Every structure is written in structure tokens, then in C-alpha cells.
PDB file of C-alpha atoms in Angstrom:
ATOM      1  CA  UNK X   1      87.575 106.089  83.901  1.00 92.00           C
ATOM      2  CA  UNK X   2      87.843 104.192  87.190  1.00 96.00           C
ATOM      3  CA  UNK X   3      85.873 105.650  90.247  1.00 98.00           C
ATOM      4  CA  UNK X   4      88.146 106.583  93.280  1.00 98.00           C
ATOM      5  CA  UNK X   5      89.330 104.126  95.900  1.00 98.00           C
ATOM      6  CA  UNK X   6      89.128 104.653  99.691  1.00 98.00           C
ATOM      7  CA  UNK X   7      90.125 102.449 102.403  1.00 98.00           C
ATOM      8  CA  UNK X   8      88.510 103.204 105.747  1.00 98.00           C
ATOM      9  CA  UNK X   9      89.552 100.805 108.152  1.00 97.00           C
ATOM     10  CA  UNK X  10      90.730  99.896 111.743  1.00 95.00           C
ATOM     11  CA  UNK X  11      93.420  97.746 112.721  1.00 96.00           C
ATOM     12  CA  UNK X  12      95.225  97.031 115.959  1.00 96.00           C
ATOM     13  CA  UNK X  13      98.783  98.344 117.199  1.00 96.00           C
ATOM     14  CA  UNK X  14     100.466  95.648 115.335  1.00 96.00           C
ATOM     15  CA  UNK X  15      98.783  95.637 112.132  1.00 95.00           C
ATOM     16  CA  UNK X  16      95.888  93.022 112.420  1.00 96.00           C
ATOM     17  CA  UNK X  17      92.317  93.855 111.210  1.00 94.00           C
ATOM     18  CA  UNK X  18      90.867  90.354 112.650  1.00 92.00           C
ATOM     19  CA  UNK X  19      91.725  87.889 115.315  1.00 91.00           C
ATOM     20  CA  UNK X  20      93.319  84.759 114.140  1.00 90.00           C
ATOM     21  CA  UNK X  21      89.070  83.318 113.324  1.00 86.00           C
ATOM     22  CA  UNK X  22      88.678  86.393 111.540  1.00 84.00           C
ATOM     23  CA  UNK X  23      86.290  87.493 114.653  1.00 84.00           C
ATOM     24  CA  UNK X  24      86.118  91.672 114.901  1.00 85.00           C
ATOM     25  CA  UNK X  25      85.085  91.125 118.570  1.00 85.00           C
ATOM     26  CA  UNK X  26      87.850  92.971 119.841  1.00 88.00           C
ATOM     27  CA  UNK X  27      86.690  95.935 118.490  1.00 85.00           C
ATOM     28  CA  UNK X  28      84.097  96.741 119.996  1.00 80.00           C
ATOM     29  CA  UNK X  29      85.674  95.838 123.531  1.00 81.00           C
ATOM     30  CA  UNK X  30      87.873  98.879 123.980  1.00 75.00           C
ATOM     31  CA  UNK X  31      86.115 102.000 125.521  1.00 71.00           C
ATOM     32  CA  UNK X  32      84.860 104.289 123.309  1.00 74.00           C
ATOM     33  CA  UNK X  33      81.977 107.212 123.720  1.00 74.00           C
ATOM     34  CA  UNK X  34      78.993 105.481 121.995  1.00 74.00           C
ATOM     35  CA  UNK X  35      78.308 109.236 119.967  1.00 78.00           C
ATOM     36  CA  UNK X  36      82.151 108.974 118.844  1.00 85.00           C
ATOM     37  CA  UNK X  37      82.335 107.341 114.607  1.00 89.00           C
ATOM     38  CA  UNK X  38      85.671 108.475 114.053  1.00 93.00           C
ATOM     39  CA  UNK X  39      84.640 109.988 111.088  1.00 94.00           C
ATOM     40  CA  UNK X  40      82.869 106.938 109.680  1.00 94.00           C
ATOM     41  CA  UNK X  41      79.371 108.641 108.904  1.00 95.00           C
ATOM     42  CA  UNK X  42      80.472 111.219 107.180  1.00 96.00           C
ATOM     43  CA  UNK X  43      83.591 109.168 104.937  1.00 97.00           C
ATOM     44  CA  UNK X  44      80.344 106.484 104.466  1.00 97.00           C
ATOM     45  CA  UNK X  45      77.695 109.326 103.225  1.00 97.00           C
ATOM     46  CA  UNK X  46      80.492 110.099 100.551  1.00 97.00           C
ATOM     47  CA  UNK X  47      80.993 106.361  98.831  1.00 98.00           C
ATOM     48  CA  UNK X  48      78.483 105.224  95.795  1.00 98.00           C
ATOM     49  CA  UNK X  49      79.135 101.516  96.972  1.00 98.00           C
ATOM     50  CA  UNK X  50      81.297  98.789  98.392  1.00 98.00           C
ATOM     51  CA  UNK X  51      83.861  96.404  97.127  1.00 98.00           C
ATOM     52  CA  UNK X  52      84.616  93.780  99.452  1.00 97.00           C
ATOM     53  CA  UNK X  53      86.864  90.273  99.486  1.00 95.00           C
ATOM     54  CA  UNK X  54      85.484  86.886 100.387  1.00 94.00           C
ATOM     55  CA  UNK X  55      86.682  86.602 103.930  1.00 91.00           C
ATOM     56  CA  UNK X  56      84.999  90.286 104.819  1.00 92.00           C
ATOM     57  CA  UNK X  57      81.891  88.989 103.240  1.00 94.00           C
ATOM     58  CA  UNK X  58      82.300  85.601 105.511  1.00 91.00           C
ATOM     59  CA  UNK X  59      82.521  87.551 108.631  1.00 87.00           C
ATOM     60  CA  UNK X  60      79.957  90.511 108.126  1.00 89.00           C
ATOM     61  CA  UNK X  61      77.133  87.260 107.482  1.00 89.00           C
ATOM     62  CA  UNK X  62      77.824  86.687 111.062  1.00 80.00           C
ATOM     63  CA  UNK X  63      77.032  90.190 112.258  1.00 80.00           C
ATOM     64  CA  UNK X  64      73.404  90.148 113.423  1.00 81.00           C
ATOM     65  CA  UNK X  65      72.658  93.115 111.336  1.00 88.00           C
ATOM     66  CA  UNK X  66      73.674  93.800 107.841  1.00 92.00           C
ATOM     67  CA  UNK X  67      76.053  96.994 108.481  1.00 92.00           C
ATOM     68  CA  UNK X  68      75.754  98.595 105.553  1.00 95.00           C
ATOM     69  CA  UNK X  69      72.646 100.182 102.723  1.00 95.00           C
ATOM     70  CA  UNK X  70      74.702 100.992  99.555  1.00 97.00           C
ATOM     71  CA  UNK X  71      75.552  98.399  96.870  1.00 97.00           C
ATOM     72  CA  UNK X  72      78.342  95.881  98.140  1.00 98.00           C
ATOM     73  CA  UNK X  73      79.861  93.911  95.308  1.00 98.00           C
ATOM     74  CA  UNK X  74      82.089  90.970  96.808  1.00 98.00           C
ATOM     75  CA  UNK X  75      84.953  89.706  94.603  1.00 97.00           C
ATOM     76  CA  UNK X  76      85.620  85.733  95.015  1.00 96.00           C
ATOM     77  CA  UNK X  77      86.019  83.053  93.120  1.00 95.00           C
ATOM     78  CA  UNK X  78      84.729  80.531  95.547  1.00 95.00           C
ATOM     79  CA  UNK X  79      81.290  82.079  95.920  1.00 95.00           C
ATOM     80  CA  UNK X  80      78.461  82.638  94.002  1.00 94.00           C
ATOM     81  CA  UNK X  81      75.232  84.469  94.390  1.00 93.00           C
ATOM     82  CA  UNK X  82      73.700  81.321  96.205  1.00 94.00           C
ATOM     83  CA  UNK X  83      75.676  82.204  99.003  1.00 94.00           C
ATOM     84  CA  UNK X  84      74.428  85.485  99.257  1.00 96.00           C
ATOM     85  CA  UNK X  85      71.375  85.398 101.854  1.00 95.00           C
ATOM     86  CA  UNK X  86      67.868  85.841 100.875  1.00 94.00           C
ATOM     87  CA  UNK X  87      67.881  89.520 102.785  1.00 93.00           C
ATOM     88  CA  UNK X  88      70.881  90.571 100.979  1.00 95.00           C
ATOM     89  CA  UNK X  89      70.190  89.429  97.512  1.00 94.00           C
ATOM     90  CA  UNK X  90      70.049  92.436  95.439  1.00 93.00           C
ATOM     91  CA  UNK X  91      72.099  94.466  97.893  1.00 95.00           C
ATOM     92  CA  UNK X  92      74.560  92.270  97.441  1.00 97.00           C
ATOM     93  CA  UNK X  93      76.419  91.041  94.204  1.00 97.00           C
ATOM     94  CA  UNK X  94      78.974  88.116  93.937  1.00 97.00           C
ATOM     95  CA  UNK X  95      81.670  88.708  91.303  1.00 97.00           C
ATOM     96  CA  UNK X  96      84.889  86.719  90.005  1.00 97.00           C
ATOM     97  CA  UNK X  97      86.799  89.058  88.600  1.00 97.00           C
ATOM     98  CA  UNK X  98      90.469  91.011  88.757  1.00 97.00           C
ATOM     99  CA  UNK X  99      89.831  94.304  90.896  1.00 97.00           C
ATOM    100  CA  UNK X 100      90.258  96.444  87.784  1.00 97.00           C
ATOM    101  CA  UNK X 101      87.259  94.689  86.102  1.00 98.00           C
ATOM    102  CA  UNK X 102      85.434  95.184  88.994  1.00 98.00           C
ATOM    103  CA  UNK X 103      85.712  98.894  89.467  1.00 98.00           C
ATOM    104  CA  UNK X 104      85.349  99.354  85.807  1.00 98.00           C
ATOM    105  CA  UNK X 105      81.949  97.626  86.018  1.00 97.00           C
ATOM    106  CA  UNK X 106      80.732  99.479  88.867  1.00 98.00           C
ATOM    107  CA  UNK X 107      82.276 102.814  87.109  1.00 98.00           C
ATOM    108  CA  UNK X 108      79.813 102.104  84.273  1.00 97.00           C
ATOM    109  CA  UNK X 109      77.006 101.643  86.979  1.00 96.00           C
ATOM    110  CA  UNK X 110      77.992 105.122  87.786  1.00 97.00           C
ATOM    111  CA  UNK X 111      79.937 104.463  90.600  1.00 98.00           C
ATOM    112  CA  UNK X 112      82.614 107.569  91.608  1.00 98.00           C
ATOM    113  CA  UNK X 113      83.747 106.914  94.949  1.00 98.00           C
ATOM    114  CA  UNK X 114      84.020 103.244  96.245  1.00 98.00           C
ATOM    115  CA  UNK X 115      84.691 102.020  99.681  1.00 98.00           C
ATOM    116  CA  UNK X 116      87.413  98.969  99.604  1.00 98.00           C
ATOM    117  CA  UNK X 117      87.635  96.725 102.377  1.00 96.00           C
ATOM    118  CA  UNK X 118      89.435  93.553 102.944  1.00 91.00           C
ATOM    119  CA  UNK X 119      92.785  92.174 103.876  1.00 89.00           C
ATOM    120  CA  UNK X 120      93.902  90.615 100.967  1.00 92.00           C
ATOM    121  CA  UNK X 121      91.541  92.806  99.007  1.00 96.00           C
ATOM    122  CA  UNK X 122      93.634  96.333 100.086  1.00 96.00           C
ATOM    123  CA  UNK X 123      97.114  94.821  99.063  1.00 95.00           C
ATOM    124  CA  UNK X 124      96.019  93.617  95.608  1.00 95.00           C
ATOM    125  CA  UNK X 125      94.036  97.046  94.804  1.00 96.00           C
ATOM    126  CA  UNK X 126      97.500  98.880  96.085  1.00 96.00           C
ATOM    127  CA  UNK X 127      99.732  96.622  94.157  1.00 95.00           C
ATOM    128  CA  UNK X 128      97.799  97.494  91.081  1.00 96.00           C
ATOM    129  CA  UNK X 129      97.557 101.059  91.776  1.00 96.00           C
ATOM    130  CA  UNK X 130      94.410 101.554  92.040  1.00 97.00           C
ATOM    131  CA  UNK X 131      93.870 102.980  95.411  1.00 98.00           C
ATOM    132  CA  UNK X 132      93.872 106.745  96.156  1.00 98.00           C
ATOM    133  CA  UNK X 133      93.669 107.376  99.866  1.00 98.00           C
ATOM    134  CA  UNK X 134      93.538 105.216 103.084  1.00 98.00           C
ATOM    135  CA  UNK X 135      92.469 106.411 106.544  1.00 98.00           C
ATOM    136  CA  UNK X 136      93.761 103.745 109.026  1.00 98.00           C
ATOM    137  CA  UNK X 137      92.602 104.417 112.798  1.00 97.00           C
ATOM    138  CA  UNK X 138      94.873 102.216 115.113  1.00 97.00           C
ATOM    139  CA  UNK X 139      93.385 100.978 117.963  1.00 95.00           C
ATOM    140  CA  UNK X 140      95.302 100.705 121.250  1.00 94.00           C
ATOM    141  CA  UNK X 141      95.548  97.096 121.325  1.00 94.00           C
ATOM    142  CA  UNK X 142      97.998  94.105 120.432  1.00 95.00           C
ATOM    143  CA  UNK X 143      96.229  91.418 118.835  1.00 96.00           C
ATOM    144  CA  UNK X 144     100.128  89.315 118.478  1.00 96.00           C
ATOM    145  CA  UNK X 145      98.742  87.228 115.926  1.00 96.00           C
ATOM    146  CA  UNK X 146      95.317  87.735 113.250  1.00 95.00           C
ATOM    147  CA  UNK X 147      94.766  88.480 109.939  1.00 93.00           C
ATOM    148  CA  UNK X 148      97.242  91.633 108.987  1.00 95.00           C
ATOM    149  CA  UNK X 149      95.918  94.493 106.805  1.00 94.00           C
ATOM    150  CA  UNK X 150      99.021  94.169 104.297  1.00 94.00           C
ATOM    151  CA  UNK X 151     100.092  91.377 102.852  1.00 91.00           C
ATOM    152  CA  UNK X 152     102.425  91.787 100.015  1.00 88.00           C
ATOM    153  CA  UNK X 153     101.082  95.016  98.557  1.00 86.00           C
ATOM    154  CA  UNK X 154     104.417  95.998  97.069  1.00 86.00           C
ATOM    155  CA  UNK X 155     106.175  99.298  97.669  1.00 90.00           C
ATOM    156  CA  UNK X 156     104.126 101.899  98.140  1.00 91.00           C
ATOM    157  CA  UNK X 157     104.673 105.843  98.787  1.00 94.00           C
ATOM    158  CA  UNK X 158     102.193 108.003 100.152  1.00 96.00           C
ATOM    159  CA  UNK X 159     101.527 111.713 101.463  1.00 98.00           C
ATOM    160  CA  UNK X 160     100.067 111.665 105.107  1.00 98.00           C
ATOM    161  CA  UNK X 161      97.200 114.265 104.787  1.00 98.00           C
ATOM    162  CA  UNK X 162      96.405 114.144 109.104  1.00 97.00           C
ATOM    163  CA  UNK X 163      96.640 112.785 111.548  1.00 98.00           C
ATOM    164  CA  UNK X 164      93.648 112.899 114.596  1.00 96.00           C
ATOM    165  CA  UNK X 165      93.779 111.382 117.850  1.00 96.00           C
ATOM    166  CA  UNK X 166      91.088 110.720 120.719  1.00 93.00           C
ATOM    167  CA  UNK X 167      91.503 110.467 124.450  1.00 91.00           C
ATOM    168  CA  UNK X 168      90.242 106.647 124.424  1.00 89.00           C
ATOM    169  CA  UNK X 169      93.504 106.123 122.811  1.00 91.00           C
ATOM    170  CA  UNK X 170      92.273 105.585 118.986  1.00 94.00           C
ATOM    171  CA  UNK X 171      94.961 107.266 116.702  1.00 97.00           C
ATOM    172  CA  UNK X 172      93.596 107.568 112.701  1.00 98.00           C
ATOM    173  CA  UNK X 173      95.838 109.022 109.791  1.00 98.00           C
ATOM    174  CA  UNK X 174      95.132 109.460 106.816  1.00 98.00           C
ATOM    175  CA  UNK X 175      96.938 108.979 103.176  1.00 98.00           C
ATOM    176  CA  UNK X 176      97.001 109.655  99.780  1.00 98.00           C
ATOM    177  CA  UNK X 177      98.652 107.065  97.678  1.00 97.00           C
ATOM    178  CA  UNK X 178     101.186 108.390  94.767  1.00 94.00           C
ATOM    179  CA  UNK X 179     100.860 106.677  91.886  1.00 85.00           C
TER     180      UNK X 179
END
């Protein structure tokens, strides 16, 4: 049995997750209380681990800090465990396989609830069904050209569960997707 799916992810007004270098800069430059996750904490506490693409992976090495403690597992077939740094190696696990192979390893590592992040990574796993819910928090902010969260994921149908908003202008629903 395959462990749940969850997407937890921002993107900008017109559907871009990264600037046109991948860079997440912009981010962070819209005001926002400091004591204000938008739920993050508490959707992180609930995930076993993390399955990430390439290009996420690429772009979180350049964070200064390693955001995350749980087990990430990045799918690729262009890297291999020597790209992982020395500080992240056996935090971090380099993997080139289909998404369903993936989440049926880390099922059998015990994993029930996974975190999915990634571009390119999100519209394979909802192509192949194998996403259950995505909360997508829209920031107020028009990137006009970046790395889009969809790319060719196929039709999909889902049931919006809420939707919450937030004076600073951030606006996060959340779906679950019919199989």
C-alpha cells in the first residue's frame, strides 16, 4: 500500500513556484508577520519524509541552512549520491526511479504520509494518480515568467476542502484529489 501524498506549496498569482533561475527570493520579500507559517509547522509535524525532484534539490543546496530534519529522498536521473553534500548524506537519498517505485520503497521504510515537492515532480505524481491532497497558498505577486507549478499533469478533478486568507494578502486552499 502506497503512503499518502501531500503537496504543500506556494506559488505566485500566475502560477510560478520559482523565478525564471529557479531563485525562491521573492518569497521571502513580501510582508509577512515573522510568527505567521501558514500552517506549515503543523502540515510538516504530520509527514514521515520528503520526496523531492532534481531542480528542488538544486535550489534548496543553495539555501544557507538545510530546511528540513525528516528523510528527503530526491528522484533524478542525473544525480547520484556524490552530489549529495557531506552534511546531508544520510538525510538525504538520491534515487532514479518512476514516482510509484519511489513511494513504494519509502512505504516499506514505513513511510505513511509523504510531503511532495517539485514542479515537474507534482504533475507527474498527479498524472499517475498518486496524489491525495494539495494546499496551494498564492502569494500576491506576478512573477510573468518562472518555473510554473503544473506542467502537463493531465485532467484532474478535485474537492476544495477551504479556503483561508490573511491580511498580508496570502490566499491558501486546499484540495483533495479524486481519483
Amino acid at each position: 500500500m502506497l503512503p499518502e501524498v501531500h503537496v504543500f506549496i506556494a506559488m505566485s498569482l500566475d502560477g510560478y513556484i520559482a523565478d525564471t533561475g529557479g531563485g525562491l527570493d521573492w518569497l521571502v520579500m513580501l510582508p509577512a508577520p515573522d510568527d505567521e507559517d501558514h500552517g506549515y509547522a503543523a502540515f510538516y509535524e504530520r509527514v514521515d519524509c520528503l520526496l523531492i525532484g532534481a531542480n528542488t534539490f538544486r535550489s534548496l543546496l543553495g539555501y544557507r541552512d538545510w530546511p528540513y530534519d525528516k528523510p528527503v529522498t530526491v528522484l533524478s536521473a542525473s544525480l547520484s549520491e556524490r552530489d549529495v553534500p557531506p552534511a546531508l548524506r544520510g538525510r538525504v537519498t538520491i534515487l532514479d526511479a518512476t514516482p510509484e517505485a519511489a513511494l513504494t520503497l519509502l512505504a516499506r521504510g514505513g513511510a505513511k504520509r509523504v510531503y511532495l515537492d517539485g514542479g515537474q515532480l507534482v504533475s507527474s505524481c498527479l498524472r499517475d494518480g498518486l496524489v491525495q491532497r494539495m494546499t496551494l497558498t498564492r502569494l500576491p505577486v506576478l512573477l510573468g515568467s518562472g518555473i510554473p507549478l503544473f506542467t502537463d499533469p493531465g485532467p484532474q478533478y478535485m474537492i476544495h476542502l477551504d479556503t483561508r486568507s490573511w491580511p498580508h494578502g496570502f490566499v491558501q486552499s486546499v484540495y483533495q484529489v479524486i481519483p
